[in-house]
Tab-separated table of C-alpha atoms in Angstrom:
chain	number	residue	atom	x	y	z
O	25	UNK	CA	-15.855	20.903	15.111
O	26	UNK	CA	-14.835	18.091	12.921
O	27	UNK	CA	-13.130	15.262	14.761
O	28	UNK	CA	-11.593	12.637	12.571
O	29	UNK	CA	-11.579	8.921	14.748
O	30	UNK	CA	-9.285	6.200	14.107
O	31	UNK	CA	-6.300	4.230	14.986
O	32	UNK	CA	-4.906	5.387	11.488
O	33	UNK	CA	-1.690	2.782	11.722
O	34	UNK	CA	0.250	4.278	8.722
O	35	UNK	CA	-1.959	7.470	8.077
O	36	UNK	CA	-2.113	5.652	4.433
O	37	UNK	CA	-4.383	7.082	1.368
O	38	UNK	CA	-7.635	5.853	3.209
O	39	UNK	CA	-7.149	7.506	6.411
O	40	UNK	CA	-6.178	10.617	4.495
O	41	UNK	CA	-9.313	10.293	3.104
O	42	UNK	CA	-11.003	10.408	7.047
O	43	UNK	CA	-8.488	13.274	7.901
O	44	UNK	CA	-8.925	15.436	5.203
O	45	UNK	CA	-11.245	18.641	6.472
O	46	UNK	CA	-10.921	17.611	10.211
O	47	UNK	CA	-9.565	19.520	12.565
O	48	UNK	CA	-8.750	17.540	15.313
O	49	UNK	CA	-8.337	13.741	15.427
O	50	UNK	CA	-8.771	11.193	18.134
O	51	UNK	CA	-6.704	7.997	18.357
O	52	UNK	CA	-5.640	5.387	20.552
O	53	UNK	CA	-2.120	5.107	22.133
O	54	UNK	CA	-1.809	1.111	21.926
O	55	UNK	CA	-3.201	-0.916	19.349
O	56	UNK	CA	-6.897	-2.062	20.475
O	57	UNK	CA	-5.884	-5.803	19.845
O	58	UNK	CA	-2.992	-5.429	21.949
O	59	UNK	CA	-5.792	-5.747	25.041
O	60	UNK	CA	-8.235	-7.646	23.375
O	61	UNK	CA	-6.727	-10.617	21.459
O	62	UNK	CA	-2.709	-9.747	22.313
O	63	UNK	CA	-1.782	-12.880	20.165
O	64	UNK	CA	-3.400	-11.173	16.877
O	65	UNK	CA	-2.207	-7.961	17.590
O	66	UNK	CA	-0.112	-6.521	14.797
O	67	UNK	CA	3.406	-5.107	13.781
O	68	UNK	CA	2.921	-1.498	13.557
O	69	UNK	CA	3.562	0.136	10.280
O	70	UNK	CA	4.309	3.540	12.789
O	71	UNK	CA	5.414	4.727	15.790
O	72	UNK	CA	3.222	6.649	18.084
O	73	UNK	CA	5.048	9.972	17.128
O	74	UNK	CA	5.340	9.262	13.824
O	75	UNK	CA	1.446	8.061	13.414
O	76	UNK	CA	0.697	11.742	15.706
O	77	UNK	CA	3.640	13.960	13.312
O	78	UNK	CA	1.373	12.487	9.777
O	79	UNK	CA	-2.151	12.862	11.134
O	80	UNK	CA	-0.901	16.218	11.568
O	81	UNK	CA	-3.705	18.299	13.113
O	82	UNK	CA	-4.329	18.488	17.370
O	83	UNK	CA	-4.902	14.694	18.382
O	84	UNK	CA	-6.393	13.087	21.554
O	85	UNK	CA	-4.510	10.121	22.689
O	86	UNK	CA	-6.437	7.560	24.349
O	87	UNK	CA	-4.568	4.516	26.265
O	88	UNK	CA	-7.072	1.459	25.278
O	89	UNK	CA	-7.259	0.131	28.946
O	90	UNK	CA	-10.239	-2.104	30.587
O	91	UNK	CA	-11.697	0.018	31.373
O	92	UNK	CA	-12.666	1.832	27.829
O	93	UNK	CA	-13.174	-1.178	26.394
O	94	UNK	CA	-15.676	-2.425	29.051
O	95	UNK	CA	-17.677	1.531	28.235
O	96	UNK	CA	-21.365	0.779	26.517
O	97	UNK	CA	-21.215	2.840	22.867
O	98	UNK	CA	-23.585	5.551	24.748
O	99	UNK	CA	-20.833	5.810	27.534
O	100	UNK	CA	-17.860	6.794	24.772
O	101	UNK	CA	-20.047	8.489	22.544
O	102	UNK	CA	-20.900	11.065	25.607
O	103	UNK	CA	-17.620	11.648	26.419
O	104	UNK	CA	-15.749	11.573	23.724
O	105	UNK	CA	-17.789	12.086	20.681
O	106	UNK	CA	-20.543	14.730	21.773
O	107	UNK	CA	-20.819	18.251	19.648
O	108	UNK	CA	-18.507	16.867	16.877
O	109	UNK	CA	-19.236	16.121	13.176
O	110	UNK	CA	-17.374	12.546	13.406
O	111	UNK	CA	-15.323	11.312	10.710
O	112	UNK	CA	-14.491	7.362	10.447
O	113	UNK	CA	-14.031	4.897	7.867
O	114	UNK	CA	-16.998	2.373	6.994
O	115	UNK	CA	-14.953	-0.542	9.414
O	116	UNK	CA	-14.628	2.294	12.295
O	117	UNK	CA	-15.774	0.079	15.866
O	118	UNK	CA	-16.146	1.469	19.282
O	119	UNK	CA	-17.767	0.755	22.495
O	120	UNK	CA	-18.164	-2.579	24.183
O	121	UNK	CA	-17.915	-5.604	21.434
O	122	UNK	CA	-17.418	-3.354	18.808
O	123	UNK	CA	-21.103	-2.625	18.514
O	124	UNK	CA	-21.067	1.072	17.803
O	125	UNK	CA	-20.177	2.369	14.164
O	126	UNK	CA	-21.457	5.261	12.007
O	127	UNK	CA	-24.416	3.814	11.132
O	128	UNK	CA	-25.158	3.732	15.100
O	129	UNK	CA	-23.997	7.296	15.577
O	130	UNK	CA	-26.361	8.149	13.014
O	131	UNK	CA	-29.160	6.471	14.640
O	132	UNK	CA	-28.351	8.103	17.898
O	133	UNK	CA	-28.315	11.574	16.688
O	134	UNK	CA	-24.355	12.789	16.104
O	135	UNK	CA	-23.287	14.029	12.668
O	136	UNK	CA	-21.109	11.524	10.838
O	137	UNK	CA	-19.598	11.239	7.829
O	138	UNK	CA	-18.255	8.079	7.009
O	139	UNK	CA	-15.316	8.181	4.492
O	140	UNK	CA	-15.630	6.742	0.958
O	141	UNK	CA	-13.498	3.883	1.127
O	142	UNK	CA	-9.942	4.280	-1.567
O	143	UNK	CA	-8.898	1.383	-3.196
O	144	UNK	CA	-5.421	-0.085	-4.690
O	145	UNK	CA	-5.425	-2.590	-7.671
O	146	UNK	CA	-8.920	-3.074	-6.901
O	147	UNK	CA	-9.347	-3.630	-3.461
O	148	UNK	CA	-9.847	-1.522	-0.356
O	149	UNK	CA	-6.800	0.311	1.007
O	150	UNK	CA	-5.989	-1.000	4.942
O	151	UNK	CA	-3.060	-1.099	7.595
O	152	UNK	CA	-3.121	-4.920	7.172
O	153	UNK	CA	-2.971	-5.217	2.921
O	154	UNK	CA	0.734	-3.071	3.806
O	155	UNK	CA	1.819	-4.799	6.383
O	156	UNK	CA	1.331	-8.124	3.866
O	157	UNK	CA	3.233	-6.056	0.927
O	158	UNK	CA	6.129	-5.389	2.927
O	159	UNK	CA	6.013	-9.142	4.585
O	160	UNK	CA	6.455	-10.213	0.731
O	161	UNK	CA	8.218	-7.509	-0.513
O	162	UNK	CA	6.199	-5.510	-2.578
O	163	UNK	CA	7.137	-2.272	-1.977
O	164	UNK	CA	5.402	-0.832	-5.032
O	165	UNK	CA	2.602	-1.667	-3.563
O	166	UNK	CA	3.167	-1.063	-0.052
O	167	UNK	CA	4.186	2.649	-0.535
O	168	UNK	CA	1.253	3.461	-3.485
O	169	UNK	CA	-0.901	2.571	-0.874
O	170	UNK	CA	1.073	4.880	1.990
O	171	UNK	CA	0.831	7.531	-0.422
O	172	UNK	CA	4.940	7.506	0.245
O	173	UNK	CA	7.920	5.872	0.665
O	174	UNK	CA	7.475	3.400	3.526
O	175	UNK	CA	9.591	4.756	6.805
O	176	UNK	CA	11.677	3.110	9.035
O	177	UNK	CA	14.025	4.270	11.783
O	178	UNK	CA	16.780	2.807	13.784
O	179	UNK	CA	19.789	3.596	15.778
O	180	UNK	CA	23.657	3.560	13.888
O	181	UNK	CA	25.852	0.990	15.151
O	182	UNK	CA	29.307	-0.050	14.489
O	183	UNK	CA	30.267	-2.426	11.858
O	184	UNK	CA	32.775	-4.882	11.688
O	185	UNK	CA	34.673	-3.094	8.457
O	186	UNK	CA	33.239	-5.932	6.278
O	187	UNK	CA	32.157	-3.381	3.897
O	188	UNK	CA	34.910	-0.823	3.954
O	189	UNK	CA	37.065	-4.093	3.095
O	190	UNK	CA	35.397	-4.280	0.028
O	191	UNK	CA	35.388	-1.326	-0.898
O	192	UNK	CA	31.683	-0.345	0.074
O	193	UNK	CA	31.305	0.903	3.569
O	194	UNK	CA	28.433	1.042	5.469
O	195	UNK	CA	26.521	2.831	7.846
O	196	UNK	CA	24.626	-0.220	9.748
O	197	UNK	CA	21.250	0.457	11.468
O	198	UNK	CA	19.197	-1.500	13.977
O	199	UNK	CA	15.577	-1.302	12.839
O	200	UNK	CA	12.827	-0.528	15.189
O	201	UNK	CA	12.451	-3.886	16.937
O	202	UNK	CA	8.185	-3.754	16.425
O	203	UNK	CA	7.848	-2.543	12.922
O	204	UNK	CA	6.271	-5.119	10.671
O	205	UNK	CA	8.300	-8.190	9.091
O	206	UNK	CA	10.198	-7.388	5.704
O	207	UNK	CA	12.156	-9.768	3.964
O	208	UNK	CA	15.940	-9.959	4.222
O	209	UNK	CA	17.502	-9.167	0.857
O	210	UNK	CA	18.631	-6.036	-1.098
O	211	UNK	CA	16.935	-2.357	-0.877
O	212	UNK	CA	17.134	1.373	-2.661
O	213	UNK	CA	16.842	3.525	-0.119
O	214	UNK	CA	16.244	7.594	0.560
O	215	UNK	CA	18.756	9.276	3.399
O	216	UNK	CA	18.039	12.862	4.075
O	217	UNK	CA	17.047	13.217	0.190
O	218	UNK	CA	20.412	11.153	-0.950
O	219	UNK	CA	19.377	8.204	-2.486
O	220	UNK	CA	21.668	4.497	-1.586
O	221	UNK	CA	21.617	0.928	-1.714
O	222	UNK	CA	21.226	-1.170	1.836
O	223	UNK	CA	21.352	-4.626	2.777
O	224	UNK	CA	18.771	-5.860	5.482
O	225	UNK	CA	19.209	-8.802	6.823
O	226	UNK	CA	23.174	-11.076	8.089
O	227	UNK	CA	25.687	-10.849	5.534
O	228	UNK	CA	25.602	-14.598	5.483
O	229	UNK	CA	29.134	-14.729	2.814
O	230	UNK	CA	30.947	-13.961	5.810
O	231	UNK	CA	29.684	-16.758	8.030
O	232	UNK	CA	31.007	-17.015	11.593
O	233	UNK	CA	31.308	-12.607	10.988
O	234	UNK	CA	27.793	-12.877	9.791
O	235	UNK	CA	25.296	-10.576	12.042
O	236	UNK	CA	23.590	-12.667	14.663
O	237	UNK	CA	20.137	-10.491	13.609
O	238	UNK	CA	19.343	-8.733	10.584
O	239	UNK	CA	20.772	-5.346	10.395
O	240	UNK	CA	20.603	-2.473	7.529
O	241	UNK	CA	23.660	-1.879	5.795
O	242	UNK	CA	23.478	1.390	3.911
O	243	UNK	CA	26.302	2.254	1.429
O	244	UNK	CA	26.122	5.596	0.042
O	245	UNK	CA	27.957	6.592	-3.971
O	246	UNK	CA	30.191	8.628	-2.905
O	247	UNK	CA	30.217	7.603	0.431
O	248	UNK	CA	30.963	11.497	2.154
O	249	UNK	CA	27.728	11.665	4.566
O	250	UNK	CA	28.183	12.245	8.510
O	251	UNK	CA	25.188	10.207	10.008
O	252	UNK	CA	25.800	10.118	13.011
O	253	UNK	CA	24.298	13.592	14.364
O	254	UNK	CA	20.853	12.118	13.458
O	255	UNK	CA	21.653	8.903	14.962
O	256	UNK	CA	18.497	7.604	15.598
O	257	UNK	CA	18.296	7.575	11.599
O	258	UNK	CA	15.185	7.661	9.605
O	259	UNK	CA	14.371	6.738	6.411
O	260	UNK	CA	12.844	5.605	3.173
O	261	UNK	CA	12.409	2.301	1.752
O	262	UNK	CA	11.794	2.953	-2.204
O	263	UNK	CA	12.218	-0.323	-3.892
O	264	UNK	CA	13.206	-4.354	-3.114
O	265	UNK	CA	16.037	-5.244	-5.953
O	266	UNK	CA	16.884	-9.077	-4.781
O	267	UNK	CA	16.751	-11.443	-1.568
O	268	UNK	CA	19.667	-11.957	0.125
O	269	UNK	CA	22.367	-14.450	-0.822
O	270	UNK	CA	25.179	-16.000	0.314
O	271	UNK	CA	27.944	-15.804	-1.838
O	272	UNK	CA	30.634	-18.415	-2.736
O	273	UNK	CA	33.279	-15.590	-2.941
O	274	UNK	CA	34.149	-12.252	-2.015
O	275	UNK	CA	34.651	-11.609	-5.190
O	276	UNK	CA	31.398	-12.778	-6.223
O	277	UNK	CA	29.925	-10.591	-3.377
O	278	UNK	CA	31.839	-7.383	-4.913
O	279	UNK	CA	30.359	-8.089	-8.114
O	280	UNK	CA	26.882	-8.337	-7.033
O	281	UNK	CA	26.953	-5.731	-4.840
O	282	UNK	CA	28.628	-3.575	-8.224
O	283	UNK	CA	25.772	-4.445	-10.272
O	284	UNK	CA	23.270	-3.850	-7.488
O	285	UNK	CA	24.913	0.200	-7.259
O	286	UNK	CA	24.413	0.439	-10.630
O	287	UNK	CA	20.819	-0.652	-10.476
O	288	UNK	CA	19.912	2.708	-8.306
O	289	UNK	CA	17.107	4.479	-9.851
O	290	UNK	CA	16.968	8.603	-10.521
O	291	UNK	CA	13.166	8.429	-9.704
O	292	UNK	CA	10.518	6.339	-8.351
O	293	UNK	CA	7.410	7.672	-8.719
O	294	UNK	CA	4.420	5.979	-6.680
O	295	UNK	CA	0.744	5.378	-8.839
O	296	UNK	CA	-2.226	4.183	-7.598
């Protein structure tokens, strides 16, 4: 049996890369750094069922407790690694102080094959390059290195008619509270296939009716879709037009948000 190992945070091209052939996968419920160094531990890129619906084969979920992080790299080999042909990627740690890798598999006597690391613009692909695109904003780079559009899911919630005023309503969205940091500004987005145009962040024109934390306003052209049955909604951030501004004017704000419409593109295709 094949047994891909990982934490695969975004199941991006380079974990694909591990995955591909396996068929089954072992990963670890919380984030290793969450236990060891909670301070440094990150924003995750996916949820737990979203990480376990793209690895996409039978996974073992492991909670990272103490107690497997106090285990020796003979102790977790045995147990969890014995009769396998593992599959990691060349930064792949395990055991006590991170001591065990391929190379010490190798040595030991289990089958390994450790992944060929895939690069982007030149570099290695990892979980923590993405999480610093979408920190700055470059989604271009953030999703050619997912190998997709970049996910995110929240739950609806009711506007204040801001946008209906203006002609543009909204369907506003809560983001997942953990996922990592992304600027506050202007977005295309993908709902359910339909392609839109969202605002993350306050809707600072309107000032004391400004959002007290950043929220996703999604306006659709023509605006005929019935979210609500899939509140939580999920879905795809494809490109970052513009930060967020306050406005002097409504008017100015209707203009904007006009030109911003018209800037929707009929494709987006992702290159490495």
């Amino acid at each position: 049996m094949r047994l891909a190992v990982g934490y695969f945070d975004g199941v991006h091209l380079g974990h694909q890369a591990i995955l591909r052939g396996a068929d089954r996968a072992l990963t670890f419920r919380n984030h290793p750094l969450t236990l060891l160094a909670p301070e440094k531990a990150p924003r995750l890129i996916m949820s737990l069922e979203e990480r376990l619906s793209a690895i996409g084969r039978p996974v073992e979920v492991l909670d990272f407790t103490p107690e497997l992080a106090a285990m020796s790299p003979e102790q977790f080999a045995a147990r969890y690694l014995r009769g396998c042909v593992v599959s990691c990627g060349a930064n792949w740690r395990f055991g006590c102080g991170g001591v065990g890798d391929g190379a010490w598999l190798r040595a030991h006597g289990y089958a390994v094959d450790v992944a060929t690391s895939v690069e982007y613009a030149g570099a290695t692909i990892s979980s923590s390059r993405i999480r610093a695109a979408l920190g700055r904003g470059d989604l271009a780079a953030a999703n050619a290195m997912l190998g997709r559009p970049f996910a995110v899911s929240g739950r609806i919630v009711r506007g204040k008619g801001e946008g209906k005023a203006l002609g543009y309503p909204t369907v506003n969205v809560v983001l997942r509270a953990d996922m990592p940091e992304i600027p506050c500004g202007v977005y295309e987005v993908e709902v359910a296939g339909v392609r839109a145009i969202a605002n993350y962040g306050h809707a600072p024109t309107f000032r004391d009716r400004c959002w007290p934390t950043p929220v996703l306003e999604i306006h659709f052209q023509p605006f005929n879709l019935d979210l609500q049955p899939f509140n939580p909604l999920a879905l795809n951030l494809l490109r970052f037009i513009r930060p967020e501004r306050k406005f002097d004017s409504v008017e100015d704000l209707k203009r904007q948000i006009a030109a911003d419409c018209a800037s929707l593109q009929p494709s987006n295709p992702l290159t490495l």
